[in-house]
C-alpha cells in the first residue's frame, strides 16, 4: 500500500492548513472557506500548509495530456503562490458523494479537463488569495487594500512588512469567503500562457509514477480474465480441474455468464493457466456475422429513404438534380481500437460491507456507479481511488473491465485482487471507433461552383450504445461533429447555397464508443477530401476553393491561412514533394493542417512534414499544446496508415500490435505547430488536431499520384502513380 499517495484526510488534519473550496453552482456561488471537519458544497480544494506548500485537489484525471499542470497554472495565477511549492492530489468520487457531490464532474474526456474547470479553479485561487491578504491585514491592523501578494508572500506596501502564506493560513481559514471574487484580465496574466514544465515529468522519467498496472498490495493476487470472443456470447462450459494444480493458481472463477478468470500469485502464472484452460463458448447468432455483412449493411444505408437530418438549409436535392454537372464519391472508415499502452486493469478489495477500487479511469463518478452495481452495495459503501492512466483515448470512460474486476473480487472476499487484461483481451474486447460510410454528392453550375451538397453518412451511432437516453427522437447529434450549422463545439466551416447532411443509422453487434477525436475523424476526411475532389474536377486550387466558401467563417479561415502560409502553399514544393490541406472545428477549437509527402515509384509513402495551426481561444501552456498536437498526429496517422479492425465469425480478428500496428518512429513526420489563440473562449487541445492530419495527407497523396484514396486505412492501398 506504500504506493498510494497521501490521503486527503491526513492532509486535512495538518495543523494550521488553509482549506479553500470553490463552487460551480448554478448561480455562480464563489469560494468559501471551511474548517477541516466541515462539508461545504465545493468542487475542488486548495490547501495551504504552514510551510507554504500548496495542494490542488483534482477531480479531473491526468492521462498524459497535461491537465494537472494546466489546472495548477490557473489556480496559481490567481493565488499568487510560489510555483515551486505546488503539488496535487486526486479526490475520490466517494468523498465527493459524501459532500453532496461537492467536486462536481469527474469526467476527463472531450478535451474538457481545462476548459470546463477554468472558471471555478481560477475563482478558487483568487478567493484564497483575498482571504490570506485579509488575514495578514488583520494581524497588522491595516487596510487590506494596502497589501499585495506575490510568490506566497503578503507585503504591507507602506511599511514593507511581510508575512508568508503559511504563517497566516490558520487565521485565513476562519474568515468568511469574499462576496465578490474578481478575476485578472488576460493582459494581467503572468503564468497562464507560459510554457512551464509539466509537474509529472520527473516522476515519469524516473519510474516513480505509479500506474494501475504497477500497483502492489500485501497479500494481493492477480486475476486474468477472458470473455467470449463474440460480443454477446456466453460460456458454455469450462474445466477448472485441468489447471487447478498449476503453479501459483488459487482459483478459477466464472464472470457472469460471459467469461472466466484464473486467479494466481502472479500475472504470468494466471495467464499461463488461462491459456491452458479448456473453455467452450456459445457465440449465438452473432457468430455468423462476417465483415462483408457489416459492409453490405452500411452500403444499403447510403441510399436509404429514411435518415436523420443533422444540418440542412435550402433544398440540396433539388439543386443537385437541376445542376448541369454532378460529382459523387463514396468514402469509408473502419472499426478502430483505442489500443492504449496500458491494458485495462483494476485492483479491488471486496467484503460484504465495503468495496474499494484502485484503477485508472477517465470518469471517477461513473467508475463508482459501476463499482457499486457490480459489488451489490450502496455507493456510500464503495469508493474509487484513481491512479494515473497509461493511455485512455476514451476507452476508460466506460467500465466493462471494472465490472469484471469487481465480480471476480467478490468471489475472493477480503483479498486484494488485481485484474489484468492481456493485450489480446484488450484488443478483442474493446469499445471501437464506429464504422461508417459516406456518400458525397455535389451539384455544380456552368462555372464549376457548388450549387448544392448532400452528405449521407451510413453507420453506427455511439450514443445508441453508450447513452441511448441522449438520442433526440432517435437521432444521434454526436454523429454530426464538425458538420453542425453553428455552436461552440463542432460548427462547419463552409457556407453552401444548399446543404443536406443526414445519417442512416446502421448499428452492428460490435460495440462503438468515444475514440480520441470521435466522429470528427471520419467527418473531416469525408468533407475535406471531397472538397479537394471538387476543386480538382473544376480546375480550382484547393485552397482558393475553400477560401471562397469560408467568407462567413473567419476563425476557420484564419487557421487555414496560417498553415497555408507556413507550408508555402503559393510556392513550388521541393522536387518530388506534394502538398495537401484541411481544416475543421471541434471541441471548441479551430484547427488546420498542411502536409508535405512523397510517394516513390514502388508506391511507398513518406510523410515529410505537417504544419498544424490551433486557435483554442486561450492557450494555458503553449509548449504543452505543441506536445498534444504532436501526440494527436501520432494517433491520427496511426489510424490513417494502419488502423483497421475486422470481424470474422462475429469476433474481432486483430489480437495484438502485429495485426494492429501503430505508427513507427521512421513514419513520423516533422511537425510544426502554430499556436494562435484569439482570446475570448476556451477550446480543447488534446483531440482537435487529430482530425485534420489524415485529410491533409490524403489530399497530398492525390496530388502526388492522381489516385483518390477513399477507403481507409492506407496500408492495403496501391499508391503507385496512376
XYZ file of C-alpha atoms in Angstrom, residues 3-710:
708
model
C 2.432 3.306 -3.460
C -0.863 5.026 -2.610
C -0.478 8.807 -2.321
C -1.013 10.700 0.902
C -4.640 10.553 1.918
C -6.977 13.501 1.800
C -7.821 13.003 5.485
C -4.184 13.237 6.616
C -3.732 16.460 4.709
C -6.896 17.999 6.135
C -5.715 17.212 9.639
C -2.457 19.099 9.127
C -2.265 21.824 11.740
C -2.871 25.350 10.562
C -3.708 24.398 6.977
C -5.949 26.689 4.940
C -8.544 24.732 3.014
C -10.458 26.699 0.406
C -13.315 25.277 -1.622
C -14.979 26.760 -4.649
C -18.292 26.199 -6.368
C -19.580 25.814 -9.842
C -23.101 26.310 -8.542
C -25.823 27.463 -10.962
C -25.882 30.958 -9.501
C -22.146 31.368 -9.666
C -21.515 30.872 -5.966
C -17.938 31.800 -5.174
C -15.184 30.466 -2.983
C -15.888 29.707 0.623
C -13.599 28.879 3.481
C -14.321 25.867 5.613
C -12.843 24.217 8.698
C -11.293 20.829 8.092
C -14.262 18.943 9.550
C -16.954 20.798 7.592
C -18.788 19.581 4.487
C -19.347 22.704 2.358
C -20.720 22.433 -1.140
C -17.427 22.705 -3.002
C -15.992 21.449 -6.241
C -12.269 21.440 -5.718
C -9.862 22.361 -2.902
C -6.789 24.417 -2.347
C -4.782 23.506 0.750
C -2.017 25.777 2.084
C 0.228 24.303 4.758
C 2.270 26.193 7.348
C 5.407 25.622 5.268
C 3.689 27.288 2.265
C 3.049 24.057 0.389
C 0.003 24.393 -1.877
C -2.009 21.286 -2.714
C -4.548 21.324 -5.505
C -7.077 18.538 -5.221
C -8.225 17.363 -8.606
C -11.437 15.837 -9.885
C -10.089 15.652 -13.436
C -7.748 12.846 -14.451
C -4.197 13.084 -15.776
C -3.538 10.722 -18.680
C -0.611 12.385 -20.394
C -2.476 15.415 -21.709
C -1.125 17.902 -19.159
C -4.385 18.669 -17.360
C -2.730 18.511 -13.957
C -0.157 21.169 -14.822
C -2.661 23.390 -16.627
C -5.073 23.410 -13.695
C -2.241 24.291 -11.359
C -1.166 27.152 -13.612
C -4.639 28.636 -13.466
C -5.050 28.445 -9.730
C -1.520 29.694 -9.106
C -2.196 32.614 -11.442
C -4.897 33.943 -9.141
C -3.437 32.653 -5.876
C -0.082 34.391 -6.464
C 1.641 31.461 -4.799
C 5.159 30.104 -5.104
C 5.026 27.782 -8.145
C 7.805 25.608 -6.750
C 5.569 24.680 -3.791
C 2.677 23.341 -5.904
C 1.592 19.691 -5.656
C -1.615 17.826 -6.457
C -3.810 15.071 -5.112
C -6.784 13.245 -6.541
C -10.068 13.352 -4.672
C -12.259 10.282 -4.810
C -15.849 10.186 -6.039
C -16.807 8.702 -2.686
C -15.513 11.783 -0.914
C -17.430 13.956 -3.345
C -20.607 11.923 -2.809
C -20.250 12.297 0.964
C -20.200 16.075 0.441
C -23.297 16.158 -1.774
C -21.242 15.767 -4.956
C -19.093 18.684 -3.921
C -16.436 18.267 -6.614
C -18.967 18.034 -9.430
C -17.992 16.474 -12.751
C -15.103 13.995 -12.716
C -15.247 13.281 -16.453
C -11.982 13.832 -18.321
C -12.865 13.459 -21.989
C -13.838 15.561 -24.963
C -10.865 17.862 -24.286
C -12.794 19.272 -21.323
C -10.356 18.999 -18.431
C -9.094 22.588 -18.638
C -11.857 24.450 -20.424
C -14.707 23.265 -18.199
C -12.751 23.763 -14.974
C -11.037 27.059 -15.706
C -13.579 29.453 -14.182
C -14.090 27.887 -10.764
C -10.433 26.921 -10.429
C -9.315 30.488 -11.031
C -12.018 31.855 -8.697
C -10.914 29.444 -6.016
C -7.344 30.691 -6.290
C -8.458 34.322 -6.221
C -10.683 33.752 -3.185
C -7.849 32.080 -1.309
C -5.519 34.983 -2.071
C -8.082 37.529 -0.855
C -8.586 35.654 2.415
C -4.852 35.329 3.014
C -4.365 39.040 2.470
C -7.273 39.829 4.786
C -5.750 37.640 7.492
C -2.386 39.379 7.209
C -4.009 42.815 7.219
C -5.990 41.927 10.348
C -2.832 40.830 12.150
C -1.154 44.106 11.264
C -4.284 46.161 11.913
C -4.189 47.745 8.457
C -6.492 48.059 5.458
C -6.244 45.021 3.200
C -6.219 47.366 0.213
C -2.742 48.475 1.264
C -1.400 44.922 0.974
C -0.206 42.913 -2.009
C 0.577 39.240 -2.557
C 3.270 37.622 -4.674
C 5.055 34.261 -4.597
C 3.276 33.192 -1.388
C 4.331 36.370 0.449
C 1.993 39.167 1.571
C 3.520 42.646 1.769
C 2.171 45.721 3.539
C 3.196 48.258 0.922
C 3.558 51.376 3.129
C 5.822 49.701 5.703
C 7.359 46.825 3.786
C 6.300 44.303 6.419
C 5.819 40.738 5.083
C 4.138 37.508 6.081
C 4.284 34.174 4.325
C 1.082 32.419 3.289
C 1.783 29.553 5.655
C 2.101 31.941 8.598
C -1.468 33.243 8.217
C -3.128 30.144 6.744
C -4.816 29.161 10.001
C -6.252 32.675 10.512
C -7.383 32.908 6.898
C -9.241 29.608 7.209
C -11.510 31.162 9.858
C -12.563 34.088 7.677
C -15.764 34.325 5.698
C -15.255 33.980 1.977
C -15.362 37.146 -0.111
C -18.729 38.010 -1.611
C -17.102 39.072 -4.862
C -14.122 37.358 -6.437
C -12.842 39.367 -9.392
C -10.504 37.615 -11.810
C -7.500 39.028 -13.594
C -7.876 40.300 -17.116
C -5.931 38.223 -19.640
C -3.487 41.092 -20.153
C -2.519 40.747 -16.473
C -1.669 37.054 -16.625
C 1.878 36.101 -15.767
C 1.562 32.301 -15.529
C -1.342 31.407 -17.813
C 0.113 31.420 -21.293
C 3.585 30.383 -20.168
C 5.271 27.130 -21.182
C 6.095 25.934 -17.680
C 7.447 22.370 -17.368
C 4.917 19.682 -16.552
C 4.644 18.660 -12.926
C 4.692 14.917 -13.639
C 7.695 14.727 -15.975
C 10.306 13.919 -13.346
C 8.303 11.077 -11.798
C 7.627 9.606 -15.237
C 11.242 9.677 -16.326
C 12.472 8.094 -13.096
C 9.743 5.465 -12.983
C 8.398 6.800 -9.696
C 4.922 7.434 -11.070
C 2.580 4.540 -10.293
C 0.054 3.372 -12.868
C -2.744 0.925 -12.175
C -0.787 -1.995 -13.572
C 2.109 -1.157 -11.198
C 0.034 -1.205 -8.028
C 1.076 -3.623 -5.298
C -0.616 -4.503 -2.009
C 0.170 -7.007 0.740
C -1.432 -10.356 0.030
C -2.519 -9.319 -3.455
C -3.434 -11.919 -6.057
C -3.672 -11.386 -9.810
C -6.642 -12.343 -11.963
C -6.517 -12.690 -15.745
C -9.982 -12.822 -17.358
C -11.263 -13.943 -20.722
C -14.661 -13.190 -22.217
C -16.443 -14.935 -25.048
C -14.650 -13.644 -28.161
C -18.002 -12.998 -29.871
C -19.803 -9.946 -28.488
C -22.974 -11.091 -26.762
C -21.729 -14.670 -26.439
C -21.677 -16.845 -23.338
C -19.677 -19.516 -21.532
C -20.971 -22.970 -22.352
C -18.554 -24.874 -20.082
C -15.001 -24.932 -18.739
C -12.859 -27.494 -16.898
C -11.259 -25.824 -13.869
C -9.741 -29.093 -12.668
C -7.376 -29.137 -15.659
C -5.447 -26.106 -14.352
C -6.121 -26.196 -10.602
C -2.742 -27.744 -9.835
C -0.644 -25.447 -11.973
C 1.979 -23.255 -10.227
C 0.535 -20.329 -8.280
C -3.090 -20.964 -9.245
C -5.515 -20.172 -6.408
C -8.951 -20.009 -8.026
C -10.740 -20.475 -11.343
C -13.962 -18.452 -11.429
C -16.756 -17.592 -13.819
C -17.645 -13.964 -14.628
C -21.366 -13.593 -15.118
C -22.480 -15.817 -17.964
C -19.932 -14.452 -20.428
C -16.420 -15.039 -19.087
C -13.935 -16.905 -16.928
C -10.826 -15.907 -14.977
C -7.842 -17.561 -13.357
C -6.561 -16.080 -10.086
C -2.951 -16.756 -9.174
C 0.033 -15.356 -7.310
C 1.373 -13.581 -10.404
C 0.121 -12.346 -13.748
C 2.197 -14.811 -15.713
C 1.006 -17.774 -13.663
C -2.614 -16.707 -14.151
C -2.153 -16.127 -17.887
C -0.353 -19.442 -18.401
C -3.149 -21.305 -16.648
C -5.848 -19.389 -18.531
C -4.227 -20.303 -21.839
C -4.371 -23.952 -20.794
C -7.954 -23.784 -19.503
C -10.419 -25.688 -21.737
C -13.395 -23.368 -22.391
C -16.367 -23.972 -24.655
C -18.028 -20.781 -25.912
C -21.506 -20.175 -27.256
C -21.317 -17.259 -29.687
C -25.012 -17.382 -30.553
C -26.347 -15.786 -33.717
C -23.623 -13.136 -33.695
C -21.055 -15.829 -34.505
C -22.491 -15.907 -38.027
C -21.618 -12.256 -38.750
C -18.759 -11.503 -41.146
C -17.159 -8.200 -42.112
C -18.792 -8.405 -45.548
C -22.218 -8.488 -43.892
C -21.471 -5.287 -41.982
C -20.112 -3.564 -45.084
C -23.211 -4.508 -47.080
C -25.484 -3.108 -44.395
C -23.660 0.218 -44.472
C -23.759 0.342 -48.262
C -27.524 -0.162 -48.154
C -27.827 2.824 -45.828
C -26.188 5.150 -48.344
C -29.328 5.100 -50.492
C -31.990 4.502 -47.849
C -35.033 6.784 -47.932
C -35.083 7.281 -44.146
C -32.308 9.233 -42.420
C -31.816 11.606 -39.506
C -31.042 15.160 -40.598
C -28.093 16.863 -38.923
C -27.695 20.072 -40.924
C -29.893 21.393 -43.683
C -30.762 24.609 -45.439
C -32.257 25.309 -48.819
C -33.117 22.316 -50.997
C -29.934 20.400 -51.734
C -31.667 17.523 -53.501
C -33.433 19.840 -55.914
C -30.309 21.911 -56.520
C -28.266 18.814 -57.296
C -30.970 17.395 -59.575
C -31.117 20.653 -61.535
C -27.359 21.138 -61.779
C -25.758 20.682 -65.210
C -22.949 18.706 -63.613
C -22.770 16.356 -60.635
C -19.835 14.870 -58.725
C -20.291 11.846 -56.454
C -17.909 9.799 -54.292
C -18.237 7.157 -51.580
C -15.821 7.016 -48.644
C -15.468 4.522 -45.780
C -13.924 4.469 -42.305
C -13.307 1.197 -40.381
C -13.635 -0.047 -36.826
C -10.570 1.019 -34.824
C -9.243 0.064 -31.402
C -8.200 2.560 -28.729
C -5.137 0.370 -28.059
C -3.672 2.243 -25.055
C -0.237 1.059 -23.967
C -1.630 0.051 -20.572
C -4.304 -2.638 -20.958
C -7.427 -2.483 -18.810
C -6.852 -3.207 -15.135
C -8.258 -2.604 -11.672
C -7.397 -3.680 -8.139
C -10.384 -4.473 -5.921
C -10.920 -5.365 -2.278
C -14.478 -6.586 -1.714
C -16.193 -7.523 1.527
C -19.911 -7.914 2.277
C -19.960 -4.359 3.666
C -17.307 -2.484 1.660
C -15.737 -2.342 -1.804
C -12.664 -0.281 -2.652
C -11.180 0.016 -6.125
C -7.844 1.360 -7.332
C -7.879 1.937 -11.057
C -7.049 4.243 -13.972
C -10.324 5.788 -15.110
C -11.369 8.832 -17.115
C -14.517 9.237 -15.035
C -14.307 8.533 -11.330
C -18.027 9.045 -10.744
C -19.036 6.600 -13.470
C -16.492 4.154 -12.072
C -18.097 4.478 -8.638
C -21.543 3.746 -10.076
C -20.212 0.684 -11.914
C -18.406 -0.499 -8.774
C -21.474 -0.224 -6.570
C -23.717 -2.002 -9.042
C -21.281 -4.875 -9.519
C -20.491 -5.060 -5.799
C -24.150 -5.174 -4.812
C -23.562 -2.382 -2.312
C -24.689 1.233 -1.901
C -22.333 3.813 -3.365
C -21.730 5.114 0.168
C -20.024 1.790 0.966
C -17.741 1.931 -2.054
C -15.000 4.177 -3.364
C -12.702 4.508 -6.357
C -9.094 5.575 -5.800
C -7.729 6.907 -9.058
C -4.222 6.440 -10.379
C -2.709 7.994 -13.477
C -3.602 6.416 -16.802
C -1.256 4.687 -19.207
C -3.431 5.947 -22.042
C -7.169 6.415 -22.253
C -8.324 7.968 -25.552
C -11.944 7.460 -24.474
C -11.660 3.741 -23.682
C -11.518 4.353 -19.953
C -14.718 6.399 -19.894
C -16.602 3.102 -19.941
C -16.152 0.452 -17.257
C -16.930 -3.044 -18.512
C -13.423 -4.042 -17.409
C -14.051 -2.657 -13.909
C -17.277 -4.610 -13.580
C -15.324 -7.766 -14.395
C -12.759 -6.913 -11.726
C -15.410 -6.405 -9.037
C -17.286 -9.588 -9.963
C -14.029 -11.525 -9.707
C -13.055 -9.982 -6.355
C -16.497 -10.769 -4.895
C -15.595 -14.432 -5.171
C -12.489 -13.988 -3.006
C -13.707 -11.676 -0.195
C -11.240 -9.536 1.716
C -8.288 -10.231 -0.609
C -6.833 -7.556 -2.902
C -7.364 -8.853 -6.439
C -5.664 -7.098 -9.324
C -7.490 -7.941 -12.527
C -5.230 -7.522 -15.559
C -6.422 -7.893 -19.118
C -3.928 -9.363 -21.536
C -3.055 -7.351 -24.623
C -5.110 -9.819 -26.653
C -8.151 -9.416 -24.429
C -7.771 -5.641 -24.609
C -7.792 -5.860 -28.410
C -10.733 -8.209 -28.922
C -12.934 -6.866 -26.108
C -12.627 -3.187 -26.938
C -15.190 -0.488 -27.500
C -14.402 0.572 -31.031
C -14.336 3.676 -33.155
C -17.623 3.424 -35.080
C -17.591 2.102 -38.621
C -19.227 4.381 -41.218
C -19.510 5.108 -44.919
C -20.378 8.390 -46.581
C -21.833 9.205 -49.965
C -20.850 12.714 -51.047
C -22.782 14.401 -53.851
C -22.304 17.916 -55.214
C -24.196 19.781 -57.905
C -22.143 22.250 -59.972
C -23.224 25.130 -62.154
C -21.736 26.003 -65.549
C -18.867 27.853 -63.847
C -17.960 24.904 -61.635
C -19.404 26.464 -58.485
C -21.192 24.260 -55.942
C -24.952 24.782 -56.035
C -25.857 22.013 -53.615
C -24.095 19.492 -51.380
C -25.544 16.289 -49.923
C -23.553 14.262 -47.399
C -25.166 10.938 -46.449
C -23.480 9.117 -43.582
C -24.331 5.465 -43.019
C -23.111 3.637 -39.943
C -23.004 3.199 -36.221
C -24.282 5.569 -33.574
C -22.167 5.855 -30.448
C -24.954 7.293 -28.312
C -27.348 4.473 -29.194
C -24.935 2.099 -27.457
C -23.467 4.297 -24.703
C -26.225 6.775 -23.796
C -29.442 5.803 -25.602
C -31.394 8.267 -23.440
C -29.393 11.077 -25.066
C -30.775 10.327 -28.518
C -33.047 13.080 -29.837
C -36.127 11.300 -31.167
C -33.813 8.548 -32.319
C -31.228 10.935 -33.778
C -27.618 10.913 -32.579
C -26.365 14.533 -32.507
C -22.781 13.378 -31.926
C -22.822 11.845 -35.399
C -22.601 15.321 -36.928
C -19.489 16.591 -35.159
C -17.791 19.240 -37.272
C -20.831 19.475 -39.542
C -23.204 21.493 -37.362
C -24.802 24.711 -38.583
C -23.310 26.594 -35.639
C -22.449 26.333 -31.982
C -19.241 26.232 -29.985
C -18.248 22.571 -30.340
C -18.182 21.499 -33.982
C -19.518 24.035 -36.480
C -18.999 23.521 -40.198
C -16.537 25.987 -41.716
C -18.218 26.477 -45.107
C -21.338 28.119 -46.478
C -23.083 26.289 -49.324
C -26.111 27.629 -51.223
C -27.993 24.409 -50.473
C -26.914 21.778 -47.955
C -28.171 18.476 -46.588
C -26.203 16.330 -44.137
C -28.018 13.263 -42.835
C -27.356 9.917 -41.146
C -28.767 6.474 -41.867
C -28.189 4.693 -38.558
C -26.881 1.174 -39.113
C -25.727 -0.367 -35.852
C -23.831 -3.633 -35.526
C -23.123 -6.122 -32.744
C -19.622 -4.603 -32.335
C -19.872 -2.032 -29.520
C -18.842 1.523 -30.514
C -17.516 4.163 -28.175
C -15.887 7.578 -27.991
C -12.427 7.331 -29.562
C -9.990 10.253 -29.492
C -11.452 12.787 -31.926
C -14.680 10.742 -32.136
C -16.782 11.385 -35.273
C -14.709 14.376 -36.322
C -12.125 11.911 -37.590
C -14.171 10.496 -40.435
C -16.334 13.587 -40.970
C -13.268 15.730 -41.666
C -11.979 13.164 -44.159
C -15.314 12.918 -45.940
C -15.817 16.677 -46.309
C -12.238 17.877 -46.737
C -11.244 15.196 -49.246
C -14.445 15.619 -51.226
C -13.923 19.372 -51.462
C -10.485 18.553 -52.832
C -12.168 16.344 -55.409
C -14.452 19.200 -56.410
C -11.500 21.588 -56.661
C -9.522 19.313 -58.955
C -12.574 18.385 -61.035
C -13.261 22.090 -61.656
C -9.621 23.112 -62.111
C -9.592 25.216 -58.958
C -6.826 25.491 -56.410
C -7.979 23.577 -53.297
C -7.068 26.488 -51.025
C -8.771 29.037 -53.259
C -11.995 26.990 -53.354
C -12.056 26.756 -49.592
C -11.435 30.455 -49.155
C -14.468 31.276 -51.320
C -16.678 29.021 -49.194
C -15.274 30.365 -45.879
C -16.082 34.058 -46.207
C -18.590 33.768 -43.335
C -16.244 31.700 -41.151
C -13.297 33.930 -40.216
C -11.851 31.757 -37.433
C -11.878 28.650 -39.609
C -10.257 30.679 -42.359
C -7.600 32.147 -40.061
C -6.102 28.767 -39.119
C -6.316 27.592 -42.733
C -4.458 30.670 -43.931
C -1.850 30.211 -41.209
C -0.870 26.690 -42.284
C -1.001 27.638 -45.965
C 1.417 30.496 -45.377
C 3.777 28.423 -43.217
C 3.879 25.498 -45.678
C 4.461 27.883 -48.573
C 1.292 26.954 -50.452
C 1.784 29.590 -53.133
C 5.331 28.458 -53.934
C 6.649 25.295 -55.536
C 7.498 22.471 -53.100
C 10.806 20.580 -53.300
C 11.128 18.207 -56.238
C 9.027 15.089 -55.760
C 7.148 16.562 -52.801
C 3.397 17.271 -52.891
C 1.033 19.134 -50.571
C -2.426 18.741 -49.122
C -4.503 20.887 -46.806
C -7.509 20.544 -44.485
C -9.353 22.352 -41.681
C -12.020 21.587 -39.079
C -13.586 22.991 -35.934
C -14.197 20.749 -32.943
C -14.122 20.576 -29.154
C -14.331 24.355 -29.097
C -11.153 24.916 -31.148
C -10.319 25.793 -34.732
C -7.603 23.711 -36.365
C -5.969 23.231 -39.750
C -3.126 21.197 -41.214
C -0.975 21.278 -44.325
C 1.085 18.218 -45.234
C 4.086 17.566 -47.465
C 4.522 13.996 -48.716
C 6.233 11.975 -51.405
C 5.433 8.611 -52.993
C 8.220 6.689 -54.735
C 7.918 4.535 -57.836
C 7.177 1.468 -55.704
C 4.233 3.260 -54.067
C 5.930 3.823 -50.702
C 4.562 6.839 -48.847
C 6.774 9.242 -46.907
C 5.146 11.987 -44.850
C 7.851 14.620 -44.567
C 6.196 17.456 -42.734
C 2.885 18.586 -41.284
C 2.178 22.150 -40.240
C -0.679 22.489 -37.767
C -2.475 25.600 -36.537
C -4.648 25.716 -33.422
C -6.871 28.522 -32.183
C -8.084 27.328 -28.799
C -9.067 30.790 -27.627
C -6.824 30.724 -24.555
C -3.507 28.887 -24.592
C -2.734 27.957 -20.983
C 0.582 26.247 -21.752
C 1.779 26.699 -25.358
C 4.522 24.093 -25.110
C 2.060 21.544 -23.833
C -0.230 22.369 -26.748
C 2.648 21.617 -29.113
C 3.132 18.261 -27.412
C -0.567 17.473 -27.669
C -0.604 18.329 -31.369
C 2.361 16.038 -31.996
C 0.781 13.265 -29.951
C -2.544 13.634 -31.732
C -0.765 13.262 -35.070
C 0.822 10.015 -33.903
C -2.645 8.738 -33.066
C -4.329 10.122 -36.183
C -1.639 8.964 -38.590
C -1.620 5.507 -36.986
C -5.314 5.310 -37.800
C -4.790 6.602 -41.321
C -1.928 4.282 -42.214
C -2.672 1.113 -40.270
C -5.774 1.197 -38.078
C -8.446 -1.317 -39.006
C -10.376 -3.908 -37.046
C -12.346 -6.514 -38.964
C -14.880 -9.151 -37.988
C -14.711 -12.883 -38.706
C -17.296 -15.277 -37.294
C -18.582 -12.483 -35.079
C -15.213 -11.776 -33.415
C -12.532 -9.115 -33.894
C -9.633 -10.579 -35.866
C -6.819 -8.237 -34.740
C -5.396 -9.511 -31.446
C -2.119 -7.636 -30.914
C 0.157 -4.998 -32.409
C 1.408 -7.445 -35.033
C -2.022 -7.332 -36.683
C -2.977 -3.852 -35.445
C 0.229 -1.846 -35.868
C 0.756 1.730 -34.750
C 2.957 4.452 -36.182
C 6.693 3.728 -36.034
C 9.399 6.275 -35.436
C 10.538 6.291 -39.059
C 6.974 7.032 -40.195
C 6.576 10.112 -38.001
C 6.810 13.397 -39.905
C 8.292 16.639 -38.707
C 5.518 18.609 -37.000
C 5.414 22.393 -36.868
C 2.783 23.773 -34.534
C 1.283 27.239 -34.774
C -0.495 28.199 -31.547
C -2.616 31.226 -32.365
C -5.128 31.874 -29.538
C -7.546 34.622 -30.493
C -8.954 35.008 -26.967
C -12.484 35.211 -25.684
C -13.193 31.478 -25.434
C -11.705 28.289 -24.010
C -11.253 25.498 -26.542
C -9.908 21.989 -26.235
C -6.439 20.838 -27.223
C -5.985 17.068 -26.878
C -8.335 15.978 -29.652
C -8.950 18.689 -32.277
C -5.837 18.394 -34.439
C -6.158 14.617 -34.770
C -8.968 15.190 -37.252
C -7.061 17.277 -39.818
C -3.871 15.221 -40.186
C -5.490 12.413 -42.197
C -7.366 14.510 -44.786
C -4.328 16.755 -45.334
C -2.189 13.695 -46.070
C -4.856 12.067 -48.247
C -5.191 15.225 -50.317
C -1.413 15.342 -50.737
C -1.405 11.701 -51.875
C -3.828 12.596 -54.659
C -1.607 15.489 -55.695
C 1.353 13.094 -55.824
C -0.271 10.090 -57.505
C -3.527 11.118 -59.128
C -5.217 8.441 -57.008
C -8.020 9.311 -54.618
C -7.907 7.098 -51.517
C -11.461 6.833 -50.204
